[in-house]
Coordinates of C-alpha atoms and ligand atoms in Angstrom, one line a residue:
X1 CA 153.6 50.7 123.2
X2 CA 151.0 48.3 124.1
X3 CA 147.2 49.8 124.0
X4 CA 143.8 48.8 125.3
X5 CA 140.2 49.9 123.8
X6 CA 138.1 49.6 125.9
X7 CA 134.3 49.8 123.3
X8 CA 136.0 48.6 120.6
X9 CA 133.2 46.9 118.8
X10 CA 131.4 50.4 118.2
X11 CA 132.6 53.3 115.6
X12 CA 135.2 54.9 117.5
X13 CA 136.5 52.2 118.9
X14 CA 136.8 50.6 115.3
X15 CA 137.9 54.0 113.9
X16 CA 141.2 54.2 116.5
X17 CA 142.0 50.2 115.5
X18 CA 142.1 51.7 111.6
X19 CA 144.2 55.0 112.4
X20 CA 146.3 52.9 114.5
X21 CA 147.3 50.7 111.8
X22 CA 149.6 53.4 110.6
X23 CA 151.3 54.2 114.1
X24 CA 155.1 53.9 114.7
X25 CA 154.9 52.4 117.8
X26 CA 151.1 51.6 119.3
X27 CA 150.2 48.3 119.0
X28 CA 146.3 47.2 119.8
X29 CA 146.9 44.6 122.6
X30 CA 143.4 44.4 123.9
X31 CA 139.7 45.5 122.2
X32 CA 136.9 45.1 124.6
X33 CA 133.0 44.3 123.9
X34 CA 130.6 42.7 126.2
X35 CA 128.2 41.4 123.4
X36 CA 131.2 39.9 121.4
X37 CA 133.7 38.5 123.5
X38 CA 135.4 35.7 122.1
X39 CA 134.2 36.7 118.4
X40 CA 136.8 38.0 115.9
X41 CA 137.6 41.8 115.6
X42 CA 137.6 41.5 111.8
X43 CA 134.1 39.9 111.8
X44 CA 132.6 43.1 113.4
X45 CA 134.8 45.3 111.6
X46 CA 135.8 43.5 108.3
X47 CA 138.1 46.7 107.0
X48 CA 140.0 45.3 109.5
X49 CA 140.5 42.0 108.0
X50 CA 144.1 41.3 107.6
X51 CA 145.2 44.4 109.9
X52 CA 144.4 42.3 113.0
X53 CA 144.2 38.8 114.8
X54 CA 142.8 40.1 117.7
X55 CA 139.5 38.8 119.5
X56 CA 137.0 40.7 121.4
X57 CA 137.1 40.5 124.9
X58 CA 134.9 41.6 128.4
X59 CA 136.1 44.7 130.0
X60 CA 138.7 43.3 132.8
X61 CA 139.8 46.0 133.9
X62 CA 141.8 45.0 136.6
X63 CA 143.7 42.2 134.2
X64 CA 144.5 45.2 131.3
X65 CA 148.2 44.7 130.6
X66 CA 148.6 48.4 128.5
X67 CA 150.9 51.6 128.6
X68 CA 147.9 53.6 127.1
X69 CA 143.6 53.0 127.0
X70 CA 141.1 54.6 125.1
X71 CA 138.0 55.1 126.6
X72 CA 135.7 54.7 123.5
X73 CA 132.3 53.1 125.6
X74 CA 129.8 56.1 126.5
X75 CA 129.3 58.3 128.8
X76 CA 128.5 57.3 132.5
X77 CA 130.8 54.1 131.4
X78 CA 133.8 55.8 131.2
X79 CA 133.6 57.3 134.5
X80 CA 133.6 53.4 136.4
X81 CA 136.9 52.5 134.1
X82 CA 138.9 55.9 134.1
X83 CA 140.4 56.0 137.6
X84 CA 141.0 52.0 138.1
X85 CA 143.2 52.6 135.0
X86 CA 145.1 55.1 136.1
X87 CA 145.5 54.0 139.4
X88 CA 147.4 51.1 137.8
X89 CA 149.5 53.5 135.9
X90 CA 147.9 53.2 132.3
X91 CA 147.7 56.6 130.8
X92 CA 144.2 57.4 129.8
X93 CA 142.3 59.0 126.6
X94 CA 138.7 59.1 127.4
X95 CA 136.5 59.6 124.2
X96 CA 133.0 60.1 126.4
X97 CA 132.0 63.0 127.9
X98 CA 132.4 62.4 131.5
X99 CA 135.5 64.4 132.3
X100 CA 134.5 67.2 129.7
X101 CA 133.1 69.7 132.2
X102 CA 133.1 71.0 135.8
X103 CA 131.0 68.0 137.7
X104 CA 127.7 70.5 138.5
X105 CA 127.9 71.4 134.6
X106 CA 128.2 67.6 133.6
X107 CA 125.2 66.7 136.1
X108 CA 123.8 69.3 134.7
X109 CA 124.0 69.1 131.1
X110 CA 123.7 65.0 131.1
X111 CA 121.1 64.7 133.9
X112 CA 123.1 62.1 136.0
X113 CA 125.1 62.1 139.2
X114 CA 129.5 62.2 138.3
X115 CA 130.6 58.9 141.0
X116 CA 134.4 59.7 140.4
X117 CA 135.4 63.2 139.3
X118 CA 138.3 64.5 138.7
X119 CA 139.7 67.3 136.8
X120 CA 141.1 66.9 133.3
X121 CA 143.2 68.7 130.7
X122 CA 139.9 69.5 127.5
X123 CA 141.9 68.3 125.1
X124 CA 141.7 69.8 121.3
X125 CA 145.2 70.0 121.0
X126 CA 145.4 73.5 118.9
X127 CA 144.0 74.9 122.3
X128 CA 145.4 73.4 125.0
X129 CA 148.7 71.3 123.6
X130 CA 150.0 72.5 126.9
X131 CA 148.0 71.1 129.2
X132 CA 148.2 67.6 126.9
X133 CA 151.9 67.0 126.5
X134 CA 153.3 64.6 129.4
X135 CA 149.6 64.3 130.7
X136 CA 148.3 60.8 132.2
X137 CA 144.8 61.4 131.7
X138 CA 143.3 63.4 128.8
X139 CA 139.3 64.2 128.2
X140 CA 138.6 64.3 124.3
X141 CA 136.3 67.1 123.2
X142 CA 133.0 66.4 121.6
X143 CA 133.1 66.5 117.7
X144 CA 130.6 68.9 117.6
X145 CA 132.5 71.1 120.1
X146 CA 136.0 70.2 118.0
X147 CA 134.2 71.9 114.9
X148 CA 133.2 74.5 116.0
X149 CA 135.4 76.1 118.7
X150 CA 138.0 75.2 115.8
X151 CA 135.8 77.8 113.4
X152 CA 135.4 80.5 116.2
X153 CA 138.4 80.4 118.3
X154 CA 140.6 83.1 116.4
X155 CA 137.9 85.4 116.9
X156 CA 136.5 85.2 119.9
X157 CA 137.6 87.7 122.1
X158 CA 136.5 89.6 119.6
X159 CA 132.8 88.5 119.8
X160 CA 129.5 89.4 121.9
X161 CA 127.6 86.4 120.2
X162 CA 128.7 83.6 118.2
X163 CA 125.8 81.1 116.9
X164 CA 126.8 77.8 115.4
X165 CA 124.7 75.6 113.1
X166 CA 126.1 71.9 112.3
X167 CA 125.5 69.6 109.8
X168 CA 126.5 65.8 111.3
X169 CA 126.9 62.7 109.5
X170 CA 124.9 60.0 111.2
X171 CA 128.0 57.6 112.1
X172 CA 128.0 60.7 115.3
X173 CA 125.0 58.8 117.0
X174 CA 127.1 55.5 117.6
X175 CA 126.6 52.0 115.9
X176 CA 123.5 51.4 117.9
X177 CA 120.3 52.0 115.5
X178 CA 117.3 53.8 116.0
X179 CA 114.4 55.1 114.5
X180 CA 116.2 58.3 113.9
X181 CA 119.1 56.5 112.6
X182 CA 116.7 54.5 110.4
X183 CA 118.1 54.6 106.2
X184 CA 114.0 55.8 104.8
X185 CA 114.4 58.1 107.8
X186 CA 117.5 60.0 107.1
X187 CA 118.5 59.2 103.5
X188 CA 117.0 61.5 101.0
X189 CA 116.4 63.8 103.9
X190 CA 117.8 66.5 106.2
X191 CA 116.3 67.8 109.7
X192 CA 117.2 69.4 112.5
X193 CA 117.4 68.4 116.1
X194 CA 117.5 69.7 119.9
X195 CA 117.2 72.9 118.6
X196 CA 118.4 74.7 121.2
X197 CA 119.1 72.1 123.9
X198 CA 122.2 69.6 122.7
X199 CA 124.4 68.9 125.3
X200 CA 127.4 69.6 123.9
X201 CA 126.4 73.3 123.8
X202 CA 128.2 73.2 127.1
X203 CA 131.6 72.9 125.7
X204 CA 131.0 75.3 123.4
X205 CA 130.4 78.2 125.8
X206 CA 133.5 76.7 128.3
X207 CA 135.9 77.2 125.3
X208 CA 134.6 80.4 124.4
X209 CA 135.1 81.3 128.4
X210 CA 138.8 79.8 128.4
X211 CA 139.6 81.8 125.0
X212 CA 138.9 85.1 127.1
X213 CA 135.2 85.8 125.9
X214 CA 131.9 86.8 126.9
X215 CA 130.0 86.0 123.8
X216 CA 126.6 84.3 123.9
X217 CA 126.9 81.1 122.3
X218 CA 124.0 79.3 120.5
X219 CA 124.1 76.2 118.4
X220 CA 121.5 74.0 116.3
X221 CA 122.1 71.0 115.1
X222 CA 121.0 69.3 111.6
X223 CA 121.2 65.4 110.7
X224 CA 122.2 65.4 107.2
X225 CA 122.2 62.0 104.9
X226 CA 125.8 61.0 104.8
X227 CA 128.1 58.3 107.0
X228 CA 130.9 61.1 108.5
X229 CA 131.3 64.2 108.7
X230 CA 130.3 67.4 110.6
X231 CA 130.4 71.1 109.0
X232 CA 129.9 74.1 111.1
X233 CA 128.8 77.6 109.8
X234 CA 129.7 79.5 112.5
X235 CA 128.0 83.4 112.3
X236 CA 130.5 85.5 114.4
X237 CA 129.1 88.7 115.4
X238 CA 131.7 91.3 116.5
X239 CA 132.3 93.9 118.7
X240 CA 133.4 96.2 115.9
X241 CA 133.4 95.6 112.4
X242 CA 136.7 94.2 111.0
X243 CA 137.7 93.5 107.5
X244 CA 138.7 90.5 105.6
X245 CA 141.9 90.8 105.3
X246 CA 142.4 91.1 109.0
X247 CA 140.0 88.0 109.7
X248 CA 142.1 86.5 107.5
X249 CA 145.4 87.6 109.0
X250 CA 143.8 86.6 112.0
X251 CA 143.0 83.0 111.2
X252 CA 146.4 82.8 109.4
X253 CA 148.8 83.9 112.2
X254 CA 146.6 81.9 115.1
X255 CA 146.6 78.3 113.0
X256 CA 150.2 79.1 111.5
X257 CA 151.7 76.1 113.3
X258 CA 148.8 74.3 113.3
X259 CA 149.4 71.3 111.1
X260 CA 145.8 70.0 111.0
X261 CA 143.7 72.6 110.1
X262 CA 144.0 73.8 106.9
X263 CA 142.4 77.0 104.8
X264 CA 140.2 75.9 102.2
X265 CA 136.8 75.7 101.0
X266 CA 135.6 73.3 103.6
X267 CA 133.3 70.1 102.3
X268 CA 133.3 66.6 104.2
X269 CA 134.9 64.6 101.6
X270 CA 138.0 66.5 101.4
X271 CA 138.3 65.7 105.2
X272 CA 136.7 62.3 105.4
X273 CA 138.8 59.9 106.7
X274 CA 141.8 62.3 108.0
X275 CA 142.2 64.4 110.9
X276 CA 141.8 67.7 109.6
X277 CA 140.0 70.7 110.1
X278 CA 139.2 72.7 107.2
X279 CA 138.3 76.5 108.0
X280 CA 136.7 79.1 105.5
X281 CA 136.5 82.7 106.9
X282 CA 134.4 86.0 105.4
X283 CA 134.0 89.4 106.8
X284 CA 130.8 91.2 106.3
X285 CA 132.4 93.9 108.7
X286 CA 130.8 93.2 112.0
X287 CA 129.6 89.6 111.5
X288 CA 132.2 87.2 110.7
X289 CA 131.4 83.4 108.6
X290 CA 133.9 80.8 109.7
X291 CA 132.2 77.3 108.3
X292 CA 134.9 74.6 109.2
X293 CA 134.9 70.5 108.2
X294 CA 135.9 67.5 110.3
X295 CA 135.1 63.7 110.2
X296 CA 133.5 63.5 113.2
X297 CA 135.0 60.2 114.1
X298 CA 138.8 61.3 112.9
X299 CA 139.2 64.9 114.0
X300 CA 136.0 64.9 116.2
X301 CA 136.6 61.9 118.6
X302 CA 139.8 58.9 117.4
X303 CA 141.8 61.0 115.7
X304 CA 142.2 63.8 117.9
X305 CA 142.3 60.9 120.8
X306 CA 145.5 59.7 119.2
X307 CA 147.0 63.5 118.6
X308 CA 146.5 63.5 122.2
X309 CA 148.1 60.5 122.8
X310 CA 151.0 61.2 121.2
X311 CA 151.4 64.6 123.6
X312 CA 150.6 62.4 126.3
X313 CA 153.6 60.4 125.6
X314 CA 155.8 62.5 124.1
X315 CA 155.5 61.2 120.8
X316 CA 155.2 63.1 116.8
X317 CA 152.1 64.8 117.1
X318 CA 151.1 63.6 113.6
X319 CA 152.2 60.3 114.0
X320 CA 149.3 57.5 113.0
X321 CA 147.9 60.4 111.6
X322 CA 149.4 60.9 108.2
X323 CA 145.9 60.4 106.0
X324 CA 144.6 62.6 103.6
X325 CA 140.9 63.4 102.7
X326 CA 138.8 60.6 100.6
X327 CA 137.3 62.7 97.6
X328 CA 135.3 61.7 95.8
Ligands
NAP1 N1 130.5 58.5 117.1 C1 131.1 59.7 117.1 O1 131.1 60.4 116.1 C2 131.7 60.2 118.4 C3 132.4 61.4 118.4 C4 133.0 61.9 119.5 C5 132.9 61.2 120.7 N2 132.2 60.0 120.7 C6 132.0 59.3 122.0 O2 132.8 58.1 122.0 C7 132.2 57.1 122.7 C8 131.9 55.9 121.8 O3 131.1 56.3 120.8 P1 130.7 55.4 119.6 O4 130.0 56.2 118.6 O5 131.8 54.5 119.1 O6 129.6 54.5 120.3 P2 129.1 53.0 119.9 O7 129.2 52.8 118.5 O8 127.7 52.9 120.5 O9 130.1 52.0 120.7 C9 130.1 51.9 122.1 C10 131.1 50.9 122.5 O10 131.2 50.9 124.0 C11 130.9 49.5 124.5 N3 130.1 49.7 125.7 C12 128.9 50.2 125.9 N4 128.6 50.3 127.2 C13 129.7 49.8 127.9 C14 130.0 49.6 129.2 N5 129.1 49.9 130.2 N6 131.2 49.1 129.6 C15 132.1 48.8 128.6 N7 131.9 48.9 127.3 C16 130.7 49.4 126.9 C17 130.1 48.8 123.3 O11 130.3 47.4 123.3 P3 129.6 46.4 124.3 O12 128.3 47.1 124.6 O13 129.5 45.1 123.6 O14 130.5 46.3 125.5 C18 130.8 49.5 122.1 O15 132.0 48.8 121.8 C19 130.9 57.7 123.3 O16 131.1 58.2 124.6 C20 130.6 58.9 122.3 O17 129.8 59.9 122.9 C21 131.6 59.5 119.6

């Protein structure tokens, strides 16, 4: 199965080349980057070095010779490549946000006009498998989003308000450095940011919608002083109280074939590097902890892109997938 990145000189795009190492039957034909054409893969991303021969090379979209593309360039971007591909029958996994939401709730959220909207299956896998398998065109969640619906979704019917605070490793804002980004400005530190504004708030309250609930959603982000990683403490509050052992039961029978999460004491290293989502539940009767970890460039973006993949194509859904955690 021959497969095109398109953005593969940034984190993502050198996150799917890693994962995709391990894949039965993808092969990495062609990795796109304006800045480096011509230059190496391996000299950008040197984990890669002996995994690849490839080069870098511009965006041609008309010339890409793949089955599959990922879409790992950001958001506004995606939305100029996404339809040429499919129109030439390449099946499409876009990483960005642009077919995330309704178009008024995208223009909304991200303040600029959508040029080629269409519809698309939301696709965190544990939620919507259905709408993924045999699909040509797939829009992967946001990692915050990921985390978090992830933590809530057993109980959210359930809910009249569900409030999320996130912890995010600093690999989430992209390869591109800023003054936020900056090492004296985020080691040795933590902060929080958009308190109540982040776009990806808007995911949030559409999952909670498409899992049958009316619960107010709120969510704060923190930068925290580490490369991956996302943990969510999710504070559930119910409509009446219920106790642990039914949260639990809960959780239990709603992930049961759920491969990728697990139930554990959720920290980022047990997670880091692997495409799980680890979920910790307690009942106070009528609020509800969930606090769940991803890696938010495994489970939270190239990861999940390649679970989706493989329902797109009929393929193992763990398949390239097989990594554990990297603790310590
Ligand atoms: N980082 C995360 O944790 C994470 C999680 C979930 C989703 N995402 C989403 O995944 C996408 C990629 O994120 P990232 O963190 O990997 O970003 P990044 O590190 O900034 O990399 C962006 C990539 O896109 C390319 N690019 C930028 N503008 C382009 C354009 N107009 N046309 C073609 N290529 C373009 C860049 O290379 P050139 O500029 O050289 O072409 C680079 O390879 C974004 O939409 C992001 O929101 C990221």
């Amino acid at each position: 199965m021959k497969i095109a990145i398109i953005g593969a000189s940034g984190y993502a795009g050198g996150e799917l080349i890693r994962l995709l190492v391990h894949h039965s039957t993808a092969d990495v034909v062609c990795a796109t980057s304006r800045k480096l054409a011509g230059t190496p893969l391996d000299q950008v991303h040197p984990q890669l070095k002996g995994f690849t021969s490839l080069n870098f090379e511009n965006p041609e979209i008309d010339a890409i010779d793949a089955d599959v593309a990922f879409l790992a360039v950001p958001h506004t971007a995606a939305m100029t490549y996404a339809g040429k591909l499919l129109s030439r029958g390449i099946k499409v996994v876009d990483l960005s946000a642009d077919y995330r939401l309704p178009k008024e709730i995208y223009e909304k959220a991200y303040g600029v006009p959508h040029t080629d909207y269409f519809p698309a299956p939301y696709g965190i896998p544990e939620i919507h498998r259905k709408d993924c398998i045999g699909a040509k065109f797939v829009s992967n969640p946001g990692c915050f989003p990921t985390g978090a619906t992830l933590a809530a979704a057993p109980l959210a019917r359930y809910a009249h308000t569900v409030i999320y605070d996130s912890k995010t490793g600093v690999s989430g804002a992209g390869d591109n450095p800023s003054a936020t980004t900056h090492y004296p400005n985020v080691g040795d530190n933590i902060g929080p940011y958009k308190l109540t504004s982040h776009r990806h708030l808007a995911e949030m309250k559409q999952e909670l919608s498409h899992l049958g609930s009316a619960a107010k959603c709120y969510f704060t982000p923190h930068l925290v002083p580490v490369n991956r990683g996302i943990l969510t403490t999710a504070h559930i509050l119910l409509n009446e109280p219920m106790d642990q052992k039914d949260v639990e039961n809960l959780y239990r029978d709603y992930y049961k074939d759920e491969y990728f999460v697990r139930f554990q004491k959720p920290s980022l290293a047990a997670v880091r590097g692997s495409n799980f989502c680890d979920i910790m539940v307690e009942s106070e009767g009528s609020r509800v902890v969930a606090v769940s970890a991803i890696d938010n460039l495994v489970k939270g973006a190239s990861g999940q892109a390649i679970q989706n993949m493989n329902l797109m194509c009929g393929l193992k859904e763990q398949d390239g997938l097989m990594h554990p955690g990297m603790l310590p």
